[in-house]
Amino acid sequence: MTTSTPSNISKSESLGWISRRPWLWVVLAFVVLICAWGVLFYIAFNNQPEVVPLKHLIPA
């Protein structure tokens, strides 16, 4: 027969400091989102389509 000693640490304390601050996940998600948008705009600006000159049409 085994006996276990009760722990003085609650379950929320044993999970870590990030589990006690769930708003950090929201902040991290927004940072990732902003970085993704930044990369998207960087790629879009560096790979713009070539400018094609258009002939001016004479109105009839």
Short mmCIF file of C-alpha atoms in Angstrom, two decimals:
data_model
loop_
_atom_site.label_atom_id
_atom_site.label_comp_id
_atom_site.label_asym_id
_atom_site.label_seq_id
_atom_site.Cartn_x
_atom_site.Cartn_y
_atom_site.Cartn_z
CA MET A 1 0.00 0.00 0.00
CA THR A 2 1.39 3.37 -0.96
CA THR A 3 0.62 6.65 0.65
CA SER A 4 0.82 9.95 -1.12
CA THR A 5 1.58 13.21 0.52
CA PRO A 6 -0.68 16.12 -0.34
CA SER A 7 0.89 18.80 -2.45
CA ASN A 8 0.82 22.41 -1.31
CA ILE A 9 0.88 23.59 -4.91
CA SER A 10 -2.45 24.07 -6.62
CA LYS A 11 -3.06 22.80 -10.15
CA SER A 12 -3.08 26.30 -11.67
CA GLU A 13 0.31 27.07 -10.13
CA SER A 14 1.81 23.86 -11.45
CA LEU A 15 0.65 24.57 -15.02
CA GLY A 16 2.99 27.52 -15.41
CA TRP A 17 2.89 31.24 -15.64
CA ILE A 18 1.55 31.32 -19.20
CA SER A 19 -1.59 29.38 -18.27
CA ARG A 20 -2.34 31.97 -15.59
CA ARG A 21 -2.14 34.73 -18.24
CA PRO A 22 -4.35 33.67 -21.16
CA TRP A 23 -4.33 37.21 -22.58
CA LEU A 24 -0.72 36.56 -23.63
CA TRP A 25 -2.02 34.09 -26.24
CA VAL A 26 -4.23 36.84 -27.67
CA VAL A 27 -1.32 39.28 -27.82
CA LEU A 28 0.87 36.61 -29.44
CA ALA A 29 -1.84 35.89 -32.02
CA PHE A 30 -2.06 39.59 -32.94
CA VAL A 31 1.72 39.85 -33.23
CA VAL A 32 1.78 36.84 -35.56
CA LEU A 33 -1.08 38.34 -37.57
CA ILE A 34 0.67 41.71 -37.93
CA CYS A 35 3.91 39.98 -38.96
CA ALA A 36 2.05 37.92 -41.55
CA TRP A 37 0.45 41.06 -43.00
CA GLY A 38 3.86 42.75 -43.08
CA VAL A 39 5.38 39.85 -44.99
CA LEU A 40 2.42 39.82 -47.37
CA PHE A 41 2.76 43.54 -48.14
CA TYR A 42 6.55 43.24 -48.48
CA ILE A 43 6.16 40.48 -51.06
CA ALA A 44 3.39 42.35 -52.87
CA PHE A 45 5.36 45.60 -53.13
CA ASN A 46 8.51 43.85 -54.31
CA ASN A 47 6.65 41.80 -56.94
CA GLN A 48 4.38 44.39 -58.51
CA PRO A 49 3.20 43.74 -62.05
CA GLU A 50 5.10 45.47 -64.81
CA VAL A 51 3.72 48.82 -65.92
CA VAL A 52 2.25 48.57 -69.41
CA PRO A 53 1.97 51.83 -71.33
CA LEU A 54 -1.47 52.30 -72.84
CA LYS A 55 -2.16 54.07 -76.11
CA HIS A 56 -4.43 57.03 -75.76
CA LEU A 57 -7.50 56.43 -77.86
CA ILE A 58 -8.85 59.31 -79.88
CA PRO A 59 -12.56 59.77 -79.10
CA ALA A 60 -14.68 59.30 -82.22
#
